[in-house]
Tab-separated table of C-alpha atoms in Angstrom:
chain	number	residue	atom	x	y	z
A	1	MET	CA	-21.272	-5.029	16.839
A	2	GLY	CA	-21.214	-2.944	13.683
A	3	HIS	CA	-22.778	-1.987	10.372
A	4	VAL	CA	-21.313	-0.992	6.992
A	5	ASP	CA	-23.057	0.703	4.066
A	6	VAL	CA	-21.141	0.970	0.770
A	7	VAL	CA	-21.878	3.191	-2.229
A	8	ASN	CA	-20.020	2.280	-5.425
A	9	LEU	CA	-19.197	5.267	-7.623
A	10	ASP	CA	-17.746	3.857	-10.845
A	11	GLU	CA	-14.052	3.412	-10.001
A	12	THR	CA	-14.224	4.217	-6.298
A	13	SER	CA	-16.340	3.391	-3.252
A	14	VAL	CA	-17.461	5.352	-0.206
A	15	ALA	CA	-18.528	3.589	2.972
A	16	ARG	CA	-20.319	4.534	6.184
A	17	LEU	CA	-19.012	2.474	9.121
A	18	ARG	CA	-20.620	2.349	12.558
A	19	TRP	CA	-19.015	0.370	15.391
A	20	GLU	CA	-20.885	-0.077	18.665
A	21	PRO	CA	-19.350	0.370	22.153
A	22	GLY	CA	-17.289	-2.722	22.959
A	23	TRP	CA	-16.359	-3.356	19.321
A	24	ARG	CA	-12.735	-4.384	18.763
A	25	TRP	CA	-11.121	-5.419	15.481
A	26	SER	CA	-9.170	-8.342	16.972
A	27	LYS	CA	-12.356	-9.694	18.588
A	28	ASP	CA	-15.025	-8.987	15.975
A	29	VAL	CA	-13.269	-8.876	12.586
A	30	LYS	CA	-10.083	-10.943	12.938
A	31	PRO	CA	-11.975	-14.286	13.073
A	32	VAL	CA	-13.566	-13.417	9.725
A	33	VAL	CA	-10.589	-12.097	7.742
A	34	GLN	CA	-8.039	-14.419	9.392
A	35	THR	CA	-5.107	-11.999	9.437
A	36	SER	CA	-2.960	-11.198	12.475
A	37	SER	CA	-3.876	-7.509	12.272
A	38	CYS	CA	-6.012	-5.312	10.015
A	39	GLN	CA	-4.291	-5.110	6.630
A	40	ASN	CA	-6.524	-2.396	5.187
A	41	ARG	CA	-5.501	1.238	4.798
A	42	HIS	CA	-8.188	3.606	6.050
A	43	VAL	CA	-8.821	7.213	5.031
A	44	GLY	CA	-11.908	8.936	6.378
A	45	TYR	CA	-13.745	11.446	8.544
A	46	VAL	CA	-15.222	10.749	11.981
A	47	LEU	CA	-18.817	11.778	12.642
A	48	SER	CA	-18.986	10.614	16.273
A	49	GLY	CA	-17.216	8.546	18.903
A	50	LEU	CA	-13.609	7.730	19.802
A	51	LEU	CA	-11.415	4.976	18.316
A	52	HIS	CA	-8.096	3.844	19.804
A	53	VAL	CA	-5.616	2.390	17.283
A	54	VAL	CA	-2.471	0.368	18.021
A	55	MET	CA	-0.056	-0.245	15.148
A	56	ASP	CA	1.955	-3.441	14.717
A	57	ASP	CA	5.118	-1.443	15.478
A	58	GLY	CA	3.682	-0.253	18.815
A	59	GLY	CA	2.598	3.226	17.742
A	60	GLU	CA	-0.785	4.417	19.053
A	61	LEU	CA	-3.310	7.089	18.141
A	62	GLU	CA	-6.834	8.134	19.058
A	63	ILE	CA	-9.295	9.342	16.432
A	64	ARG	CA	-12.355	11.263	17.554
A	65	ALA	CA	-15.367	13.147	16.167
A	66	GLY	CA	-14.336	15.876	13.729
A	67	ASP	CA	-11.011	14.238	12.812
A	68	ALA	CA	-9.924	13.440	9.277
A	69	PHE	CA	-7.615	10.430	9.457
A	70	GLU	CA	-5.351	7.960	7.731
A	71	ILE	CA	-4.548	4.570	9.295
A	72	PRO	CA	-1.857	2.512	7.509
A	73	PRO	CA	-2.168	-1.286	7.193
A	74	GLY	CA	-1.090	-3.336	10.196
A	75	HIS	CA	-3.127	-2.381	13.260
A	76	ASP	CA	-5.711	-3.281	15.877
A	77	ALA	CA	-8.432	-0.854	16.992
A	78	TRP	CA	-11.324	-0.587	19.434
A	79	VAL	CA	-14.129	1.767	20.397
A	80	VAL	CA	-13.511	3.777	23.574
A	81	GLY	CA	-16.412	4.832	25.815
A	82	ASP	CA	-20.163	4.489	25.486
A	83	GLU	CA	-20.675	6.284	22.157
A	84	PRO	CA	-20.641	4.419	18.809
A	85	TRP	CA	-17.795	5.255	16.453
A	86	ASP	CA	-19.374	6.537	13.230
A	87	THR	CA	-17.208	7.367	10.221
A	88	VAL	CA	-17.177	7.882	6.466
A	89	GLU	CA	-14.441	5.780	4.817
A	90	PHE	CA	-12.907	6.436	1.390
A	91	ALA	CA	-10.104	3.888	1.024
A	92	SER	CA	-11.179	0.345	1.894
A	93	GLY	CA	-14.874	0.257	2.719
A	94	ALA	CA	-15.727	-2.049	-0.181
A	95	ILE	CA	-13.350	-4.786	0.999
A	96	TYR	CA	-13.384	-4.261	4.763
A	97	GLY	CA	-14.200	-7.382	6.773
A	98	VAL	CA	-14.572	-9.576	3.688
A	99	ALA	CA	-13.892	-13.249	4.383
A	100	PRO	CA	-10.857	-14.600	2.474
A	101	ASP	CA	-11.231	-16.784	-0.584
A	102	GLU	CA	-8.558	-19.478	-0.434
A	103	ASN	CA	-8.496	-19.536	-4.231
A	104	GLU	CA	-8.547	-15.760	-4.721
A	105	SER	CA	-6.124	-14.648	-7.390
A	106	VAL	CA	-5.961	-11.556	-9.549
A	107	LEU	CA	-4.056	-10.495	-12.632
A	108	ALA	CA	-2.175	-7.389	-11.543
A	109	THR	CA	0.844	-5.249	-12.232
A	110	ILE	CA	3.031	-5.462	-9.146
A	111	LEU	CA	5.159	-2.513	-8.022
A	112	PHE	CA	8.057	-2.752	-5.575
A	113	THR	CA	9.954	0.312	-4.336
A	114	ASP	CA	12.691	0.891	-1.812
A	115	ILE	CA	14.926	3.708	-0.635
A	116	VAL	CA	18.451	3.645	-2.037
A	117	ASP	CA	21.239	3.455	0.590
A	118	SER	CA	18.750	3.659	3.453
A	119	THR	CA	21.151	2.115	5.992
A	120	ALA	CA	23.841	4.680	5.247
A	121	ARG	CA	21.316	7.511	5.486
A	122	LEU	CA	20.061	6.216	8.843
A	123	SER	CA	23.559	6.127	10.283
A	124	GLN	CA	24.193	9.637	8.956
A	125	ILE	CA	21.146	11.392	10.436
A	126	GLY	CA	20.234	9.216	13.444
A	127	ASP	CA	17.119	7.336	14.506
A	128	ALA	CA	14.847	10.283	15.377
A	129	ARG	CA	15.402	12.221	12.157
A	130	TRP	CA	15.180	8.993	10.144
A	131	ARG	CA	11.749	8.163	11.600
A	132	ARG	CA	10.472	11.624	10.678
A	133	LEU	CA	11.936	11.336	7.187
A	134	LEU	CA	10.460	7.870	6.721
A	135	LEU	CA	7.027	9.172	7.736
A	136	GLN	CA	7.291	11.933	5.118
A	137	HIS	CA	8.394	9.337	2.554
A	138	ASP	CA	5.411	7.106	3.342
A	139	GLN	CA	2.989	10.034	3.071
A	140	ALA	CA	4.410	11.034	-0.314
A	141	MET	CA	4.216	7.480	-1.607
A	142	ARG	CA	0.622	6.988	-0.468
A	143	ARG	CA	-0.457	10.224	-2.134
A	144	GLN	CA	0.778	8.816	-5.437
A	145	LEU	CA	-0.898	5.466	-4.800
A	146	ASP	CA	-4.181	7.299	-4.253
A	147	ARG	CA	-3.639	9.398	-7.385
A	148	TYR	CA	-3.058	6.348	-9.613
A	149	ARG	CA	-5.498	4.012	-7.809
A	150	GLY	CA	-2.900	1.568	-6.556
A	151	ARG	CA	-3.630	-0.901	-3.773
A	152	GLU	CA	-1.048	-0.942	-1.004
A	153	VAL	CA	-0.598	-4.518	0.171
A	154	GLY	CA	2.601	-4.269	2.179
A	155	THR	CA	5.580	-2.239	3.315
A	156	THR	CA	9.167	-3.376	3.739
A	157	GLY	CA	10.400	-0.825	6.266
A	158	ASP	CA	11.719	1.554	3.611
A	159	GLY	CA	9.681	0.442	0.605
A	160	PHE	CA	6.236	-0.391	-0.706
A	161	LEU	CA	4.492	-3.288	-2.417
A	162	ALA	CA	1.409	-2.256	-4.384
A	163	LEU	CA	-0.931	-3.770	-6.966
A	164	PHE	CA	-2.533	-2.083	-9.974
A	165	ASP	CA	-5.186	-3.247	-12.401
A	166	GLY	CA	-3.441	-1.424	-15.250
A	167	ALA	CA	0.218	-1.467	-16.293
A	168	VAL	CA	0.247	2.127	-17.567
A	169	ARG	CA	-0.971	3.595	-14.273
A	170	ALA	CA	1.492	1.425	-12.368
A	171	VAL	CA	4.464	2.785	-14.319
A	172	GLN	CA	3.161	6.344	-14.121
A	173	CYS	CA	2.795	5.929	-10.376
A	174	ALA	CA	6.368	4.651	-10.029
A	175	ARG	CA	7.676	7.633	-11.980
A	176	SER	CA	5.652	10.066	-9.848
A	177	MET	CA	6.872	8.400	-6.641
A	178	ILE	CA	10.488	9.013	-7.639
A	179	ALA	CA	9.743	12.681	-8.269
A	180	ALA	CA	7.683	13.033	-5.067
A	181	VAL	CA	10.522	11.989	-2.741
A	182	GLY	CA	13.076	14.182	-4.520
A	183	ASP	CA	12.095	17.132	-2.311
A	184	LEU	CA	13.023	14.985	0.702
A	185	ASP	CA	16.534	14.456	-0.661
A	186	LEU	CA	15.772	10.755	-1.046
A	187	GLN	CA	16.267	8.439	-3.982
A	188	ILE	CA	14.182	5.335	-4.550
A	189	ARG	CA	14.233	2.538	-7.094
A	190	ALA	CA	11.211	0.767	-8.573
A	191	GLY	CA	10.539	-2.512	-10.329
A	192	LEU	CA	7.368	-3.849	-11.963
A	193	HIS	CA	6.095	-7.159	-13.296
A	194	THR	CA	2.639	-8.318	-14.353
A	195	GLY	CA	1.182	-11.700	-13.488
A	196	GLU	CA	-1.211	-13.720	-11.351
A	197	VAL	CA	-1.157	-12.749	-7.682
A	198	VAL	CA	-2.646	-14.857	-4.926
A	199	ILE	CA	-4.147	-12.879	-2.038
A	200	ALA	CA	-3.860	-14.891	1.180
A	201	GLY	CA	-4.240	-13.464	4.664
A	202	GLY	CA	-4.165	-9.964	3.248
A	203	GLN	CA	-0.755	-10.621	1.679
A	204	ALA	CA	0.235	-10.848	-1.985
A	205	ARG	CA	1.946	-14.116	-2.882
A	206	GLY	CA	3.060	-16.056	-5.917
A	207	LEU	CA	5.827	-16.274	-8.494
A	208	ALA	CA	4.798	-12.953	-10.026
A	209	VAL	CA	5.454	-11.173	-6.721
A	210	HIS	CA	8.921	-12.721	-6.471
A	211	ALA	CA	9.633	-11.731	-10.072
A	212	ALA	CA	8.679	-8.105	-9.393
A	213	ALA	CA	10.992	-8.065	-6.365
A	214	ARG	CA	13.852	-9.372	-8.531
A	215	VAL	CA	13.220	-6.686	-11.161
A	216	SER	CA	13.243	-3.996	-8.473
A	217	ALA	CA	16.556	-5.275	-7.096
A	218	LEU	CA	18.143	-4.667	-10.525
A	219	ALA	CA	17.146	-0.979	-10.581
A	220	GLY	CA	19.544	1.840	-9.834
A	221	PRO	CA	18.827	5.107	-7.982
A	222	GLY	CA	15.873	6.947	-9.511
A	223	GLU	CA	15.244	4.161	-12.002
A	224	VAL	CA	12.032	2.375	-13.012
A	225	LEU	CA	12.533	-1.101	-14.461
A	226	VAL	CA	9.849	-3.347	-15.950
A	227	SER	CA	9.817	-6.963	-17.039
A	228	SER	CA	9.238	-7.951	-20.643
A	229	THR	CA	5.713	-9.056	-19.694
A	230	THR	CA	4.820	-5.614	-18.400
A	231	HIS	CA	6.654	-3.940	-21.279
A	232	ASP	CA	4.456	-5.747	-23.821
A	233	LEU	CA	1.338	-4.409	-22.106
A	234	LEU	CA	2.625	-0.832	-22.454
A	235	ASP	CA	2.663	-0.857	-26.254
A	236	GLY	CA	0.915	2.304	-27.496
A	237	SER	CA	1.069	4.014	-24.091
A	238	GLY	CA	3.504	6.701	-25.228
A	239	LEU	CA	6.008	5.664	-22.559
A	240	ALA	CA	9.569	5.160	-23.828
A	241	PHE	CA	11.867	2.367	-22.673
A	242	ALA	CA	15.427	1.204	-23.242
A	243	SER	CA	16.483	-2.423	-23.032
A	244	ARG	CA	18.739	-3.359	-20.120
A	245	GLY	CA	19.477	-6.801	-21.498
A	246	ASP	CA	18.416	-10.274	-20.493
A	247	HIS	CA	18.457	-11.365	-16.867
A	248	GLU	CA	17.690	-14.556	-14.986
A	249	LEU	CA	14.933	-13.953	-12.441
A	250	LYS	CA	15.100	-16.438	-9.580
A	251	GLY	CA	12.132	-18.790	-9.623
A	252	LEU	CA	11.308	-18.152	-13.286
A	253	SER	CA	12.514	-20.276	-16.166
A	254	GLY	CA	14.667	-18.673	-18.835
A	255	ALA	CA	16.214	-15.248	-19.146
A	256	ARG	CA	13.862	-12.268	-19.326
A	257	THR	CA	14.518	-8.921	-21.003
A	258	ILE	CA	14.402	-5.991	-18.607
A	259	TYR	CA	13.488	-2.488	-19.749
A	260	ALA	CA	14.185	0.900	-18.149
A	261	LEU	CA	11.721	3.784	-18.332
A	262	GLU	CA	13.311	6.732	-20.116
A	263	PRO	CA	12.894	10.301	-18.809
């Protein structure tokens, strides 16, 4: 029901995707990737056809010929009408529809972010304004992920989980994210740790992920914290850090030194 061509250009890939009439992600791709919904983020341009997208949260959109688009992770989609949906994809073409490897694991720097005092802000401005603000926040965060070649693997309602193949770019991305949401009158916190990550069902799992979440929870407003493991990998990067002392990270043995990125 479809065809994908991928061109690898050094550090990025561009794909041409063509889905035939009757194609539906939950029918044709879900049995292969074995996730409840599509966990890829899509950025592209439509050459022909009409695609209907339903997000996990119930939101819907239609993308048609001539549209440039972004589809966040967590969705189903299907071709509408009798014309194939033909698109050029810039974000996830190289990994789209790839069958999972039960033993797949990668060494990555893990970044967690979340909005500081989000509950209080929601109660202050109301649901409608909060949804609009959260959309602007997500757009700003994803622009920085694209800039620093991070891989979005999950959202937490008001935060992001992303993987990077380099510790320096991960920290630079976290710093840029904090600056990017400043214009929205929002403050976020960020925490990073480097370790082995298991990718299962499109989700990042493992002790390293839990450790990164614990580091993030220690951060204050506008602060970027890194574990000692990540800090060691940043030697010679030109980034300056201050020690925040030793902390026990749940699930990991022994106290670990935590470092804060200096302005």
